[in-house]
Structures are given as structure tokens and as C-alpha cells.
Coordinates of C-alpha atoms in Angstrom, one line a residue:
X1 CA -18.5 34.7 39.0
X2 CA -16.6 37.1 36.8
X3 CA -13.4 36.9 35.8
X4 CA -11.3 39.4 36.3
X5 CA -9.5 41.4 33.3
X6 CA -5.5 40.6 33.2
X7 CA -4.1 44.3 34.3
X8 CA -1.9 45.9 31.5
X9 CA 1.1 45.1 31.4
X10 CA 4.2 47.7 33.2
X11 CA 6.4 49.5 31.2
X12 CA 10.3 47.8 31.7
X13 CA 8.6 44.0 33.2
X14 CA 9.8 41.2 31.6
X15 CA 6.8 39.5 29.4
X16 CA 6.4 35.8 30.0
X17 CA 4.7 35.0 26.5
X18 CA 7.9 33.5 24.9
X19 CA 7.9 30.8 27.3
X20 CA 4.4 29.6 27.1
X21 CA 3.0 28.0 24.0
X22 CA -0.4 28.9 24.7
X23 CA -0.8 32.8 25.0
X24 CA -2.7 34.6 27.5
X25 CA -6.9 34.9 27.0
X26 CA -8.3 38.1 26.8
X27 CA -11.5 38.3 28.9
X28 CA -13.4 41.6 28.7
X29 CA -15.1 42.9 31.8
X30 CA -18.4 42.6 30.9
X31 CA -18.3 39.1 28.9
X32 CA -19.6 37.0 31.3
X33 CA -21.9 39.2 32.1
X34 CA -23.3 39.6 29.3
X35 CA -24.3 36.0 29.2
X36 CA -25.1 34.2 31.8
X37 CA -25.5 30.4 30.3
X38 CA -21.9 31.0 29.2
X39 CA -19.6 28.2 30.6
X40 CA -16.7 30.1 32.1
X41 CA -12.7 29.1 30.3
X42 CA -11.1 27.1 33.1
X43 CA -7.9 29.7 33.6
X44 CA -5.0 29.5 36.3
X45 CA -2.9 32.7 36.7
X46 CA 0.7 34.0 36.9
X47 CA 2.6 36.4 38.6
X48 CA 5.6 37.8 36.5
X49 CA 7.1 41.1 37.7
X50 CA 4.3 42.4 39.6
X51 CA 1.3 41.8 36.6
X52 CA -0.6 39.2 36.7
X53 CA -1.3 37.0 33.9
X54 CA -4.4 34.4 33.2
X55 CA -3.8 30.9 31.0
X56 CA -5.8 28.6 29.7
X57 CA -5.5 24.8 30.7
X58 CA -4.0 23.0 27.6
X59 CA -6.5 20.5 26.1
X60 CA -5.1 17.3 25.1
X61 CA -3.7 16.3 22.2
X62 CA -6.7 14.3 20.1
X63 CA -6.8 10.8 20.7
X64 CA -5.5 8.8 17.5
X65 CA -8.2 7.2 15.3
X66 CA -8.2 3.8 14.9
X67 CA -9.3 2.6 11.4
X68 CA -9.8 -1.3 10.2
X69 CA -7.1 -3.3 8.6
X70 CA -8.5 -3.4 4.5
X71 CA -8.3 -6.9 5.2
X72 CA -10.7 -7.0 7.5
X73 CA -7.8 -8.1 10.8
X74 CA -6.2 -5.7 13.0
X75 CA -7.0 -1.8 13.2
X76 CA -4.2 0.4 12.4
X77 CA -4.0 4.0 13.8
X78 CA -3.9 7.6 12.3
X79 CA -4.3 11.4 13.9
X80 CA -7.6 12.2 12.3
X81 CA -5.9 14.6 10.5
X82 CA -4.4 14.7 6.7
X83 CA -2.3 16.2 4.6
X84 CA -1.6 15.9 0.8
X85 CA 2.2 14.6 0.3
X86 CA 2.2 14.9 -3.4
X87 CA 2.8 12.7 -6.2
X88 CA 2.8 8.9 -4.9
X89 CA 6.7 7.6 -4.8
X90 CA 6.3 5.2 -8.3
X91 CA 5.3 8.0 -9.9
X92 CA 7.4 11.1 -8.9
X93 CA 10.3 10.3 -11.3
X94 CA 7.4 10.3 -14.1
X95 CA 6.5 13.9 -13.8
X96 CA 6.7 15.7 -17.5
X97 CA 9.1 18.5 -17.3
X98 CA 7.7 21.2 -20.1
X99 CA 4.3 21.7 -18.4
X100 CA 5.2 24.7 -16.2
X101 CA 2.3 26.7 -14.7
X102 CA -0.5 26.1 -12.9
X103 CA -1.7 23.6 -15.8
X104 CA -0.4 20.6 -13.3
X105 CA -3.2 21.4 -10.7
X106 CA -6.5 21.0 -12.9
X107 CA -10.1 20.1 -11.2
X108 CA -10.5 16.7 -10.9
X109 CA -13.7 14.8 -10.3
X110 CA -14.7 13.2 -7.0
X111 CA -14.1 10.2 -7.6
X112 CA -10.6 10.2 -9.1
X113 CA -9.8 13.3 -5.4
X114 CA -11.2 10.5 -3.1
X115 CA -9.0 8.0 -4.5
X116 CA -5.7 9.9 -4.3
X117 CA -7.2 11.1 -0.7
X118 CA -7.5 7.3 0.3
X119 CA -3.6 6.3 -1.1
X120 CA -2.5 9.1 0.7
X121 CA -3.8 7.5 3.8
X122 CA -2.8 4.0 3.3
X123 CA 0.7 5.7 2.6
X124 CA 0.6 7.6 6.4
X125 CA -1.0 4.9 8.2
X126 CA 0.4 3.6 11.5
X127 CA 0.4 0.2 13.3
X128 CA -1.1 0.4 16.8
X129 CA 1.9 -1.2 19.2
X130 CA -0.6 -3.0 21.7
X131 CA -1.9 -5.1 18.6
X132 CA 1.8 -5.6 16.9
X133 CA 3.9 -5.3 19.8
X134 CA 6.8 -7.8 18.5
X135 CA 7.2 -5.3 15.1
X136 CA 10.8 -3.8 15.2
X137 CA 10.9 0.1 15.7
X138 CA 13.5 0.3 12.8
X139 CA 15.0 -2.3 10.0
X140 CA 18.0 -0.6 9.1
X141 CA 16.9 2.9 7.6
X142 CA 12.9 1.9 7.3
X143 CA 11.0 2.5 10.5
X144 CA 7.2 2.7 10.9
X145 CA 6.3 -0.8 9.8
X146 CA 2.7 -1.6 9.0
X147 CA 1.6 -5.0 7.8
X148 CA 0.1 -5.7 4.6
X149 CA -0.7 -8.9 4.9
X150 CA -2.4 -11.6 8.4
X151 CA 1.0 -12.1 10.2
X152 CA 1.0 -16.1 10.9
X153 CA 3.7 -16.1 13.8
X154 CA 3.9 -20.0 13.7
X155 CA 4.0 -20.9 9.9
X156 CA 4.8 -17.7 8.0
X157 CA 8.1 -17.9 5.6
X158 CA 7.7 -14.8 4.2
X159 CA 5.8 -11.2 5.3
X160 CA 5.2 -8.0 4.0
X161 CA 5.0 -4.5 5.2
X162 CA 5.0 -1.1 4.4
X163 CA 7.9 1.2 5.8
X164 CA 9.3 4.8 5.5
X165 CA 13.1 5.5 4.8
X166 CA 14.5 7.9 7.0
X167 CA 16.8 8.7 4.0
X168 CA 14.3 10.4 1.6
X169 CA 10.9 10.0 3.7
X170 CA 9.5 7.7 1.1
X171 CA 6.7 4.5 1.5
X172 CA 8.4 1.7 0.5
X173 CA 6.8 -1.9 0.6
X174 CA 9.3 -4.3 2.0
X175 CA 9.1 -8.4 2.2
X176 CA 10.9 -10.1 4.6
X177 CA 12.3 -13.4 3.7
X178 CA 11.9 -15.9 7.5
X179 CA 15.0 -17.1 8.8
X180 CA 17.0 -17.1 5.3
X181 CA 20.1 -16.3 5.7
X182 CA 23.1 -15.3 2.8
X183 CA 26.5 -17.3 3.1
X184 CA 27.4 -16.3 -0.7
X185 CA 27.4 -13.0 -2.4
X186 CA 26.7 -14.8 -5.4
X187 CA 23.3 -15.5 -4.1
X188 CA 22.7 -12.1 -4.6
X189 CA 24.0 -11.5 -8.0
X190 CA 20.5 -12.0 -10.1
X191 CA 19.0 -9.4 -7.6
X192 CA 21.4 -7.1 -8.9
X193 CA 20.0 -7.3 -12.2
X194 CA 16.8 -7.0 -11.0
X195 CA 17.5 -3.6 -9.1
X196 CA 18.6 -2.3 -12.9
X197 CA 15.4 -3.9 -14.1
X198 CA 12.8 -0.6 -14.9
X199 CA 9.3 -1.6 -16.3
X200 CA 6.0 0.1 -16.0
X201 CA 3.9 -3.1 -15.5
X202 CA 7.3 -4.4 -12.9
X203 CA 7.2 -3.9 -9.0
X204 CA 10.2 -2.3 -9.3
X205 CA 13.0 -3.9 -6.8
X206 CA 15.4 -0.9 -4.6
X207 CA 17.4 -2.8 -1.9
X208 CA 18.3 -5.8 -0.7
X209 CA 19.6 -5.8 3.1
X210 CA 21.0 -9.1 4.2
X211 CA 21.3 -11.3 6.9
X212 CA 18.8 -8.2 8.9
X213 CA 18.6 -9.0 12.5
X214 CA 16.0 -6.8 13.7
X215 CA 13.4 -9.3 14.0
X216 CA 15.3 -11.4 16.1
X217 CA 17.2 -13.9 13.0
X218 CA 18.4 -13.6 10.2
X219 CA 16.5 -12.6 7.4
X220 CA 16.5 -11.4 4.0
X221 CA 14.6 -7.5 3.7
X222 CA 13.9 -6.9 -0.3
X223 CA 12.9 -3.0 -1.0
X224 CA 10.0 -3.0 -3.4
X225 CA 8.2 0.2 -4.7
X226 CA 5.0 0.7 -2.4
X227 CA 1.7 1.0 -4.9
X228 CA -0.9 2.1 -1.7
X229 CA -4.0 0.4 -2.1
X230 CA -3.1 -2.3 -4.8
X231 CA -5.3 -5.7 -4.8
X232 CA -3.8 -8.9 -6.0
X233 CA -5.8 -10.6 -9.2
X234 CA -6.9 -13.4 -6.7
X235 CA -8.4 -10.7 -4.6
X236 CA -9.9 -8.3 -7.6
X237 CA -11.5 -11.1 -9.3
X238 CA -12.5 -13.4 -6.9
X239 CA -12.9 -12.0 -3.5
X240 CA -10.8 -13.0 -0.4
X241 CA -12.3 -16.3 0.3
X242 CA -11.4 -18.0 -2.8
X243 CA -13.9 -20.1 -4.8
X244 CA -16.8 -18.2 -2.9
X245 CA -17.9 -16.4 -6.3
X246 CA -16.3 -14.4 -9.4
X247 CA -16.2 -10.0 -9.0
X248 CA -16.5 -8.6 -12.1
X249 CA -13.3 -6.3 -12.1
X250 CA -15.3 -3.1 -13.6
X251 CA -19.0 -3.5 -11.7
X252 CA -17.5 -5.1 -8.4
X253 CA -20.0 -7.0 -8.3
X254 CA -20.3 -11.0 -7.1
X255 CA -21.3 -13.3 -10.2
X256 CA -22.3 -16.3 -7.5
X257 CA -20.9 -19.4 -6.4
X258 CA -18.6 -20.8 -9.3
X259 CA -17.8 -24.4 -8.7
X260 CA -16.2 -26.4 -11.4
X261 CA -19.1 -25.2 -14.0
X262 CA -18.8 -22.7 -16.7
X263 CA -21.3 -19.9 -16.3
X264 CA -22.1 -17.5 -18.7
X265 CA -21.0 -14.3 -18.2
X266 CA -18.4 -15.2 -15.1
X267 CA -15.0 -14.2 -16.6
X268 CA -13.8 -10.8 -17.1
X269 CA -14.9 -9.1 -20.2
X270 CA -12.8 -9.6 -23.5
X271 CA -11.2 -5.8 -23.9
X272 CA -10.5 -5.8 -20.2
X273 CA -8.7 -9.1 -20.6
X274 CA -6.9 -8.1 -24.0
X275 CA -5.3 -4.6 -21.6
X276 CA -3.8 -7.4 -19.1
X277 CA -2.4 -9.3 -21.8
X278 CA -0.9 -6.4 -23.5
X279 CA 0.6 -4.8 -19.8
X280 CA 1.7 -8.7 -18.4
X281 CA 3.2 -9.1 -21.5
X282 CA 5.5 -6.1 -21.9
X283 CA 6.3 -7.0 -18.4
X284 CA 7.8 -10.6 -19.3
X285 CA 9.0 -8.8 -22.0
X286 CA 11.3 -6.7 -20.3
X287 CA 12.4 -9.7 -17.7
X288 CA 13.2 -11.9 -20.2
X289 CA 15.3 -9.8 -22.3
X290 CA 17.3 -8.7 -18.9
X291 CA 18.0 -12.8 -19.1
X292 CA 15.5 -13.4 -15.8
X293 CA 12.6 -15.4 -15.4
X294 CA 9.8 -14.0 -13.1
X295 CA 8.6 -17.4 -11.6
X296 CA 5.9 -15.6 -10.0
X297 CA 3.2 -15.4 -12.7
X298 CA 0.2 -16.3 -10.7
X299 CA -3.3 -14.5 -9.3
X300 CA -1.9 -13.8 -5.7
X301 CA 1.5 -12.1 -7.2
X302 CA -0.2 -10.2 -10.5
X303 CA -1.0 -6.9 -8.1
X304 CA -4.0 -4.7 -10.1
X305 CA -3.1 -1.4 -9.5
X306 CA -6.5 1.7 -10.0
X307 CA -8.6 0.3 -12.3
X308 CA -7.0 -2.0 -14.5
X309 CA -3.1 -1.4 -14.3
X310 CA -1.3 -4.6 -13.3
X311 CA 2.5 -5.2 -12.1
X312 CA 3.9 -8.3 -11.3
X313 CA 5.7 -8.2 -8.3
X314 CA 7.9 -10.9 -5.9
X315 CA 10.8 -10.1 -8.3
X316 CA 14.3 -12.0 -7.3
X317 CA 12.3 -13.9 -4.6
X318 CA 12.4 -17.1 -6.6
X319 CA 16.1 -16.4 -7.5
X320 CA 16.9 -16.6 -3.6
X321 CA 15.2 -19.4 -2.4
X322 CA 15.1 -21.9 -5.5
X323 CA 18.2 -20.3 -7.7
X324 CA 17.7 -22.3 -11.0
X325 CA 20.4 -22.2 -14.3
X326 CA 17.7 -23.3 -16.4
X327 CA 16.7 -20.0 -17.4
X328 CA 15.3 -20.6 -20.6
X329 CA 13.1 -23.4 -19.0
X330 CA 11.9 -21.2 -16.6
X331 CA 10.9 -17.8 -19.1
X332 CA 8.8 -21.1 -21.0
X333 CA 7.0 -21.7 -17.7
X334 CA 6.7 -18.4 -17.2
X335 CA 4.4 -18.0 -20.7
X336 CA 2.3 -21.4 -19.3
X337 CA 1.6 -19.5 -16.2
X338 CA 0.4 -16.4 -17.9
X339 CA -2.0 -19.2 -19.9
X340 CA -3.4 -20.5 -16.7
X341 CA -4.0 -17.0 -15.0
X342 CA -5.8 -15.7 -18.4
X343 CA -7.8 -19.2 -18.5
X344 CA -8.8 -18.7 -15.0
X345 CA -9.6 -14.8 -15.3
X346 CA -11.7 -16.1 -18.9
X347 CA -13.8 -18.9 -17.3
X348 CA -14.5 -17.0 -13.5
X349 CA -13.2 -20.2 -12.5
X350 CA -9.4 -20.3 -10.6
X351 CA -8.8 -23.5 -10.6
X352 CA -10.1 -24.2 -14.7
X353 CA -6.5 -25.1 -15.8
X354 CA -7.3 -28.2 -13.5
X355 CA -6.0 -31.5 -15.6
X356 CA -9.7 -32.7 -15.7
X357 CA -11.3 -29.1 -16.2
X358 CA -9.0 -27.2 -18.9
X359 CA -10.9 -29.0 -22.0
X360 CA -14.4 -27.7 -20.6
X361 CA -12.6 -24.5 -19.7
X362 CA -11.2 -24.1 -23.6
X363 CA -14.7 -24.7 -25.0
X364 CA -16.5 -22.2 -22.6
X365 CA -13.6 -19.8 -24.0
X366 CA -14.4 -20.5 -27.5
X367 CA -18.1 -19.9 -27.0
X368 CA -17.6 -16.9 -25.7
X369 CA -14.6 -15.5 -26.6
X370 CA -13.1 -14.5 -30.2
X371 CA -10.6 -17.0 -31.8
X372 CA -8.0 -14.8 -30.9
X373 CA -8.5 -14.6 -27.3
X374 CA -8.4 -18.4 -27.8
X375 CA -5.4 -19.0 -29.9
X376 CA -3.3 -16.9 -27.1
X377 CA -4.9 -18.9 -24.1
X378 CA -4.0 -22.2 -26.2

């Protein structure tokens, strides 16, 4: 049947358009007939000072996408739809002021786009509510939680998420201390120094809200810097089942089963090894000198950020729930720990610093490894 053409419009009637969102659809006369097989627009009409006006039924809005958790648990939900945001938040602050011009938007290959595509991503992904429905709406200024990590209602001390501030619209990754609760504001005096504390290769540490109620206690919320799509050591290197096999950190691919034997060619490869040395070191550098000790030196805190740039994160954590004057003993044990990660990342093997493994774990260092690689691991 043939629709009929919308009559023009009288001079001095009032035109509805302004209240509708969707404008009216122009049908000329001889459209459908022109075409037969053509599915006729589903239209209801209007009557607005004596003309007669056709609309098209709204669609619906598209229904959210639902993509899986990176660690393979729970889906989280976007809008199918994406839209660059810029510079990620760590690196903002780091833009060079004297380029000017359109030199800051050069081609870039595929590979290096697709990556900044999929942070951007991570950084506007949403939590679907029937999965998560205990997470808070807001924690103080931070609202759209996601979580980072399984969520273990029963046993979990500690959790992390990532959050926007409604104060400046930036992704912030925030870890939530269970049921911890601050009687002193001394307690929070070496997170203080740790908000002043500014490294390259350190999480760096924003806010500390105490004694937060909005997940039905009282806990601890520290502000961290959100790095999208960072992998821990444990995971880069040796999967998410630990002891299943060694991943080579540049090929990605699996090595085997590594038990408590040495195999050749399981660790990381020297130069890659010397460049986390060099980056973990500047960062116990800088925490030592600020008089702190990072007491978190281990494969699941050491996040590996891109390709090979490492942080260490959890700073102040260790200061809240174990505070420790010994701080001299503690920057030692700090330097034992960075040992026993670089021993395990050396022999494929996490568990080589093992009282009854760490001579065979030496000698598979000095066969294949150069004496300096050795003398530093010693």
C-alpha cells in the first residue's frame, strides 16, 4: 500500500519538529512504487495545526556487548561503540611541550594502533550488575567499579578494581584493604610519603580514603595510577596456573612443564633480564632514598607494563598492615627479594630460590648466563 506524501506544511502553523528527536520521513509518491519488494518504514502520524505529519518508530538503543573478563571469569559490558580518549592518565603529565604542530599525530603501525585501541577499552569497560550485584555504585568520588582481579567473597583480605573520579574523569586502579580500619593518623604517615613518591618504574600512589564504608565496613581505599592491560611477572612469565610451564616474555610462547629441573633455554633471555634489572632497580632506588622499603618485591606485585616496562606496585600496603621501624632491615630484604624474582625469571623455574633448589638454580645460571648476570643474582 502506498504511503501517502506528508502535505506541506501552512504558512503561520506551529511546526512540531523541536519537540521530537527523530524528524519527520520524507516519502515521495512514487517510492513504493517504484519497488515493489521494498519493506515499507513502519510510520505513525500526527496532527499539528491542521497538517499532518508521519514519524518513524524509534529503534532501540543497541543492546550492550558483553566481552570476557581477561582472566578468563566474569563478562564485563561495553556499547559496541568506541571512542579515542587520548593520552592514557600515567602518561598525560609526560607530554613534551615544544613539539607544536601536527608532528604529535604521526602514522603508526597496526600493531602499536590496536594496542592503544585495546587500553582504551579496558579503560571504558563496565561491570554487568546481574554478575556483580553487591559492587557499590560510588566509593566516595570513584564510581564505575570493575574488578581486576576473581572476587573471593569468603576469604579475600584485599581486592582491586578499576574506577573513574567524577572529579577529573580519570581511570584510576583502586585496592581496597577488607575490614581494616584506621584508629591513628599516624598509621597513615608513611603513605604520605609515598603519595610525594614520583618514579617511572613506581605505581604511583594518589589517595588514601579511610575507614570507607561503602562496601558495608570499614575499609581502607588506596588510589593507585591505573596502567590498562598490565600483567603481573607471575602471569607474563609463567602463565596463570602457576608451575604449568615457563612463557617466554618476547615469543609468548609455552617452554613446557618446568618442575624442579633446569631446562635449557627456560628463563628469560639475558638483555631482557639486564632491562628489568636496570628499571626494578631505579625503582628501589628511588623508595629507598625517600627512607621506605617496598616489601612487595615479588612476581605477583612486579606489574610488566607493554612489552618490557615494569613498575612495582602495592606501595604503602605493607606500611598499613605490618608497620615495621626496621627500615634498614627491610630495604636489605627488599634487595634479597629482587635476587629470588631474577633467579626465578633466570631458571624458568618460580620456586628455584627453594632452600634445596638454589645451588642447582646458581649452576644452571652460570652455564648459561654471563658472570655478571651471576655476580648480581649472588
Amino acid at each position: 500500500m502506498q504511503q501517502p506524501p506528508p502535505p506541506s506544511k501552512q504558512s503561520g502553523s506551529h511546526s512540531p519538529f523541536s519537540s521530537h528527536r527523530v524528524p519527520p520521513t520524507f516519502i515521495p509518491s512514487g517510492a513504493s512504487s517504484s519497488n515493489n519488494h521494498t519493506e515499507a518504514i513502519p510510520l505513525y502520524q500526527e496532527n499539528h495545526g491542521g497538517t499532518t505529519y508521519f514519524y518513524p518508530h524509534q529503534q532501540p538503543p543497541p543492546a550492550s556487548i558483553a566481552t570476557p573478563d581477561s582472566n578468563g571469569g566474569n563478562p564485563r559490558n561495553t556499547n559496541g561503540s568506541f571512542s579515542y580518549q587520548g593520552p592514557v592518565p600515567h602518561i598525560g603529565k609526560f607530554r613534551p611541550k615544544s613539539v607544536a604542530g601536527n608532528s604529535m599525530a604521526q602514522f603508526v603501525s597496526p600493531d602499536v594502533k590496536m594496542e592503544l585501541v585495546h587500553r582504551q577499552l579496558a579503560m571504558e569497560a563496565r561491570a554487568d550488575p546481574h554478575v556483580y550485584p553487591d559492587l557499590p555504585q560510588q566509593v566516595e568520588h570513584l564510581n564505575h567499579l570493575v574488578p581486576l582481579e576473581q572476587i573471593n567473597q569468603h576469604h579475600a583480605t584485599q581486592s582491586v578494581f578499576k574506577a573513574i573520579s567524577v572529579r577529573d574523569g580519570v581511570t584510576y586502579c583502586i585496592r581496597r584493604l577488607h575490614g581494616f580500619r584506621i584508629s591513628s593518623p599516624k598509621q597513615l604517615q608513611p603513605l604520605e610519603t609515598w603519595k610525594k613518591l614520583s618514579n617511572v618504574n613506581v605505581v604511583q600512589l594518589r589517595e588514601v580514603i579511610a575507614n570507607c564504608k561503602a562496601f558495608g565496613d570499614s575499609s581502607v581505599i588506596l588510589v593507585y595510577d591505573y596502567h590498562p592491560l598490565a600483567d603481573s611477572l607471575k602471569t607474563r612469565h609463567f602463565g596463570r596456573m602457576l608451575g604449568s610451564g615457563f612463557i617466554d616474555g618476547i615469543s609468548n610462547q609455552l617452554s613446557g612443564h618446568v618442575s624442579t629441573q633446569m631446562q635449557q633455554g627456560a628463563g628469560v633471555v639475558e638483555w631482557l633480564l639486564w632491562s628489568y634489572v636496570i628499571q626494578l632497580s631505579s625503582a628501589l632506588r628511588a623508595v629507598h632514598a625517600n627512607g621506605l622499603a617496598s616489601r612487595c618485591v615479588d612476581l605477583s606485585k612486579i606489574l610488566v607494563h607493554g612489552k618490557s616496562k615494569v613498575l612495582l606496585s602495592c606501595g604503602g600496603v605493607a606500611d598499613l598492615l605490618a608497620p615495621d621501624s626496621q627500615v634498614q632491615q627491610l630495604q636489605m630484604e627488599d634487595l634479597h627479594a629482587l635476587g629470588r624474582v631474577l633467579l626465578a625469571l633466570a631458571t624458568g623455574n618460580a620456586f628455584s630460590a627453594r632452600r634445596d633448589l638454589v645451588q642447582q638454580s646458581m649452576t644452571y645460571v652460570s652455564n648459561h648466563y654471563s658472570s655478571d648476570m651471576k655476580n648480581l643474582i649472588r
